[in-house]
Amino acid sequence: MRVGVLTGGGDCPGLNAVIRGIVRKGVQEYGYDFVGFRDGWRGPLDGDVTRLDIPAVRGILPRGGTILGSSRTNPFQHEGGITRIKENLAKQEVEALVVIGGEDTLGVAARLSDDYGVPCVGVPKTIDNDLSATDYTFGFDTAVGIATEAIDRLHTTAESHMRVLVVEVMGRHTGWIALHSGLAGGANVILIPEQRFDVDQVCAWVTSRFKASYAPIVVVAEGAVPKDGDMVLKDETLDSYGHVRLSGVGEWLAKEIERRTGKEARTTVLGHVQRGGTPSAFDRWLATRFGLHAVDCVRDGDFGTMVALRGTHIVRVPIAEATARLKTVDPALYEEVEVFFG
Amino acid sequence: MRVGVLTGGGDCPGLNAVIRGIVRKGVQEYGYDFVGFRDGWRGPLDGDVTRLDIPAVRGILPRGGTILGSSRTNPFQHEGGITRIKENLAKQEVEALVVIGGEDTLGVAARLSDDYGVPCVGVPKTIDNDLSATDYTFGFDTAVGIATEAIDRLHTTAESHMRVLVVEVMGRHTGWIALHSGLAGGANVILIPEQRFDVDQVCAWVTSRFKASYAPIVVVAEGAVPKDGDMVLKDETLDSYGHVRLSGVGEWLAKEIERRTGKEARTTVLGHVQRGGTPSAFDRWLATRFGLHAVDCVRDGDFGTMVALRGTHIVRVPIAEATARLKTVDPALYEEVEVFFG
Amino acid sequence: MRVGVLTGGGDCPGLNAVIRGIVRKGVQEYGYDFVGFRDGWRGPLDGDVTRLDIPAVRGILPRGGTILGSSRTNPFQHEGGITRIKENLAKQEVEALVVIGGEDTLGVAARLSDDYGVPCVGVPKTIDNDLSATDYTFGFDTAVGIATEAIDRLHTTAESHMRVLVVEVMGRHTGWIALHSGLAGGANVILIPEQRFDVDQVCAWVTSRFKASYAPIVVVAEGAVPKDGDMVLKDETLDSYGHVRLSGVGEWLAKEIERRTGKEARTTVLGHVQRGGTPSAFDRWLATRFGLHAVDCVRDGDFGTMVALRGTHIVRVPIAEATARLKTVDPALYEEVEVFFG
Amino acid sequence: MRVGVLTGGGDCPGLNAVIRGIVRKGVQEYGYDFVGFRDGWRGPLDGDVTRLDIPAVRGILPRGGTILGSSRTNPFQHEGGITRIKENLAKQEVEALVVIGGEDTLGVAARLSDDYGVPCVGVPKTIDNDLSATDYTFGFDTAVGIATEAIDRLHTTAESHMRVLVVEVMGRHTGWIALHSGLAGGANVILIPEQRFDVDQVCAWVTSRFKASYAPIVVVAEGAVPKDGDMVLKDETLDSYGHVRLSGVGEWLAKEIERRTGKEARTTVLGHVQRGGTPSAFDRWLATRFGLHAVDCVRDGDFGTMVALRGTHIVRVPIAEATARLKTVDPALYEEVEVFFG
């Protein structure tokens, strides 16, 4: 049996660990043959394949990125895209596809599997951890670790100087990275996309922090937006969710804090540093196990399903259902963390 | 209301995060007063207390160790120990105790709470992750991360030289650290206490690895023991579980591999490095949330219970039940990982 | 003999290591007594002192920041400032001062020592490594390490995606951090304040890089400025050196690259992360030895001098001379590194 | 012109950075052609070559190990070895050799260059930093960093428990790694091969440390040996330098401390972890510059010379002279550090 593998969407530490898990188990235990499709859905669309055997996955476990390349190509937006995919799979004699990706990439897999008879197994991938069907996605722990280490370093600067330090972390639509790294780093304010923030409240926390001890650290998710009255910036726009989007909310917030409190504020923008480099041990464990279980789904002919983490167990859920809803930060959890603000 | 806090047993990254979580929420939200007892159960036994207020917990989140000190003191082994504890709690006007510790420390809490009317709430602590009531214990992720980073570094040496590299990691009775770090580090052999290992099988994996690519890395838990026929070492003894204990199984195994395969073997013994230093972001998150929920148990008068992790939720379980059974590595999970051996 | 110690100017990993070295050797070997002045020159100006004995320096070696606090206070800008300092030193019975700081802080020490008879010994401190009298200053190695690790992580993202990644690092007037981290991180373009950059040349390197392999990484010092024709940004101003200052040259450059090449570009701004947190082993070694030798200068009555690194030796130089000239990146060294551009 | 490159001796982070520096500059600036010889001197002996062009050195900068492989082969110990080397160089049309290695590997280069007319340029490599001609060798800073991080982590365990922690680090003949990491890590005792240690003195420091604060950390170089009266171990032997060699001095010392002081002692043996993995930023900088300057030596026809670091400059020295003498720790430097003992 020949199985195809592809990775789609944004970069995420652990992608290579999934691929290695799939290939090692598939070849050694089930005698499968593998074909890697390049650059997400572009691969099966263009018939662009690469060798994927045991030597090809040697040494890739600790490496970030993906040896298969990635893209945001959506075959449903290509005239005759589905037909071309089916032809290319047939030409390569591929009988099943393991699709590793986020909402968009897996959404294609769900439709192909459910509506077009292309046997797909999904592996969830989002650095933002915002998929409701799984406790965690790989890459998230790595991103949180990098952001936490940065916040740790800022504490000594905060101790020595009287400056507000603003850290902008990833998270367009959800605040998981901000919440986890902010809590783990001992931030004094954490702002997430799920709840519009009030700049005056932020300034109140900042001011009270200066009184209690040393300088405050403010962690803000890139997708966090201020309340209406606070939108004084010119370059705001609406994003695809209808949210107000600020380009560089970290810089903007730092300037607002300076203006309103009279305290100097400095910004750190971690950017892509959070999604590159070697995965954490947790992410390697999770990604590897996702790979091992995904190939078991193939063996069981259990298509249209996705692997997911529940507690310490890997379970299977329908892809379509799994990608239907964004997992946002529960207000109760945010409130739990607020005890550390100010 | 005044609440006492103590930490018992071995060192574990995250202890301070728990203490901080308890105190921040207890003081700010419930208006509690706290007293820290020094050195585990020795504190209440001797009436040895320390200040535990908001300033006392400032800056301790990223620090390993415990600001309260620790010990393995068991008050049940002290004549009149329980009476002394009750007197000292009364003298300090302490109405509830939060007890952070492993099997032994929590075992005392369970008996005190269930049989002697001392209101205790438990927080589980074991770097070995071997408590059945909770998905994970804090400190474990940090230990796995440190061991994984060490294994990562050995790979380049393994690539350049023709030597077997043996890494001894923590784990007296269970192989969780060995299993997770061995998988995450891409080890070629992982040996755990739950399954006696066959030195000849280890040598076979070692030999096949040399043929397939470069030098093998063998991860061995400190409590792993060879099969009967392999016990050629003089200094073995039986431990309290009736297991054969080898002092320095890593060194012993390296010598056996050299003797049987003719290949040079070198050993790394990480030792206490694995349980010291700053906790990982995951462990800080888990430990902090354990602290926040433990103080909620106090508020609810829910004594004799212990906080535990289930998926992403913090739940409550009876201490007595939680500490009754060791969580060992499931043979099916070990088998899942064996695909990477050799 | 009683000796005063103060730290002035910006934050820098290693300050505490210097203080510890001074106190340990001074107390144990020479029987000195120490007084810490708070917040740089503000301390002696206001007579604000803190205990500085062996217990006070315990455990501070690995900690960033400074236990003495810091400021940019210049006593020469205070009416009667020098008289007040001399009075406060007399009141505290302080017979010598060890002054740890950069150009400004040490400049005060030089004048006090040379012109006003206040016996000062200097320890150089600048994260930017731009002091001509010493091979390296402590803090620099830590900053380079942090920036290099960030660049390392960006490589996997660069491999997987077709984006230009711009990293803005510290360096107002000199490009040492940019040059060292850019070289160590394998950057494809490095821009420093010493040489105005040509955006079209940057875009040519970026474009050629895309052809040769994967996406380019551009490291830019915060003080780097484009050539005249490239100054299209509105918020430029002249800094105190007469240079054109762009607020956020990283963001600006990313936008220019996007505009001119049509490639997406993303920015990382490390900011204060580079000067916080635990010092590297190299910086701890250097800072500790600076401290040990500074107290030897006091013992020898060698005032008006500063400790400096030459090769592996600690030497003494006149403070006034040492702070007279900025150590900029030698054009020949920059040229040496240019072989890796594009 | 065609140039050969080889790496010999033990593993060392930075080898790949040297190779990359040589090839990038040689190809791009001088138009040279390169041939890599495999596994040190075995390569030219057996005519075993590998491609060494720009694509071959892409991405190797941050990787430990050496893409050329290594060995301890000495052609002078092979019948007709030199003739075979000259024939193989002629066959490959190699007109110059860049030899990266330690004392032994470079010793061969010196003789080949000086006595047999084989044009060699040397690049010094020893993780132990024990070469007198250069301020530092690459790999050393990485090893010190790894050992320091391990010692850092032990401090929190030392704070919480009453145990002596012994850390065995690399250093057969010299104590540079022990001295630098011990100082940077804040160890309480540092033992080096250059000075026989007195176990009673060690125990006195250990005991006084327990009184002053928390548990002591003892750093011991693997080649450190006790004074005569202390040699109670059975498995000691003389090494090739006539020193008493203890297998596992760390374990031995821990047991002796336990026996003499009654305190529990635990050992960490870092082993090969210290010489694997990604090089530090400092080592990448140094190694890259060594590579750039080595190829300049080739261009200048400056054979029989070796590149070396003096301050911040790369200089050239005769190989033969450079490898003649071991750089041991100066007793005055050791005494400087002793202020931190106990």
mmCIF file of C-alpha atoms in Angstrom, chain B residues 154 164-168 216-220 249-251 253-255 257 265-269:
data_model
loop_
_atom_site.group_PDB
_atom_site.id
_atom_site.type_symbol
_atom_site.label_atom_id
_atom_site.label_comp_id
_atom_site.label_asym_id
_atom_site.label_seq_id
_atom_site.Cartn_x
_atom_site.Cartn_y
_atom_site.Cartn_z
ATOM 1 C CA LEU B 154 24.994 13.628 22.072
ATOM 2 C CA VAL B 164 27.904 3.938 22.116
ATOM 3 C CA LEU B 165 26.552 6.743 24.308
ATOM 4 C CA VAL B 166 24.673 5.701 27.448
ATOM 5 C CA VAL B 167 22.564 8.308 29.271
ATOM 6 C CA GLU B 168 21.293 7.511 32.754
ATOM 7 C CA PRO B 216 23.579 4.477 19.084
ATOM 8 C CA ILE B 217 22.286 6.423 22.083
ATOM 9 C CA VAL B 218 20.949 4.307 24.942
ATOM 10 C CA VAL B 219 18.706 5.976 27.546
ATOM 11 C CA VAL B 220 18.404 4.042 30.775
ATOM 12 C CA VAL B 249 23.240 1.125 36.037
ATOM 13 C CA GLY B 250 24.464 3.487 33.310
ATOM 14 C CA GLU B 251 28.141 2.833 34.010
ATOM 15 C CA LEU B 253 25.579 -1.115 31.155
ATOM 16 C CA ALA B 254 28.259 0.814 29.251
ATOM 17 C CA LYS B 255 30.881 -1.677 30.449
ATOM 18 C CA ILE B 257 28.078 -3.245 26.052
ATOM 19 C CA ALA B 265 30.819 3.082 25.261
ATOM 20 C CA ARG B 266 30.663 6.331 27.265
ATOM 21 C CA THR B 267 28.263 7.352 29.997
ATOM 22 C CA THR B 268 26.473 10.554 30.950
ATOM 23 C CA VAL B 269 24.803 10.641 34.372
#
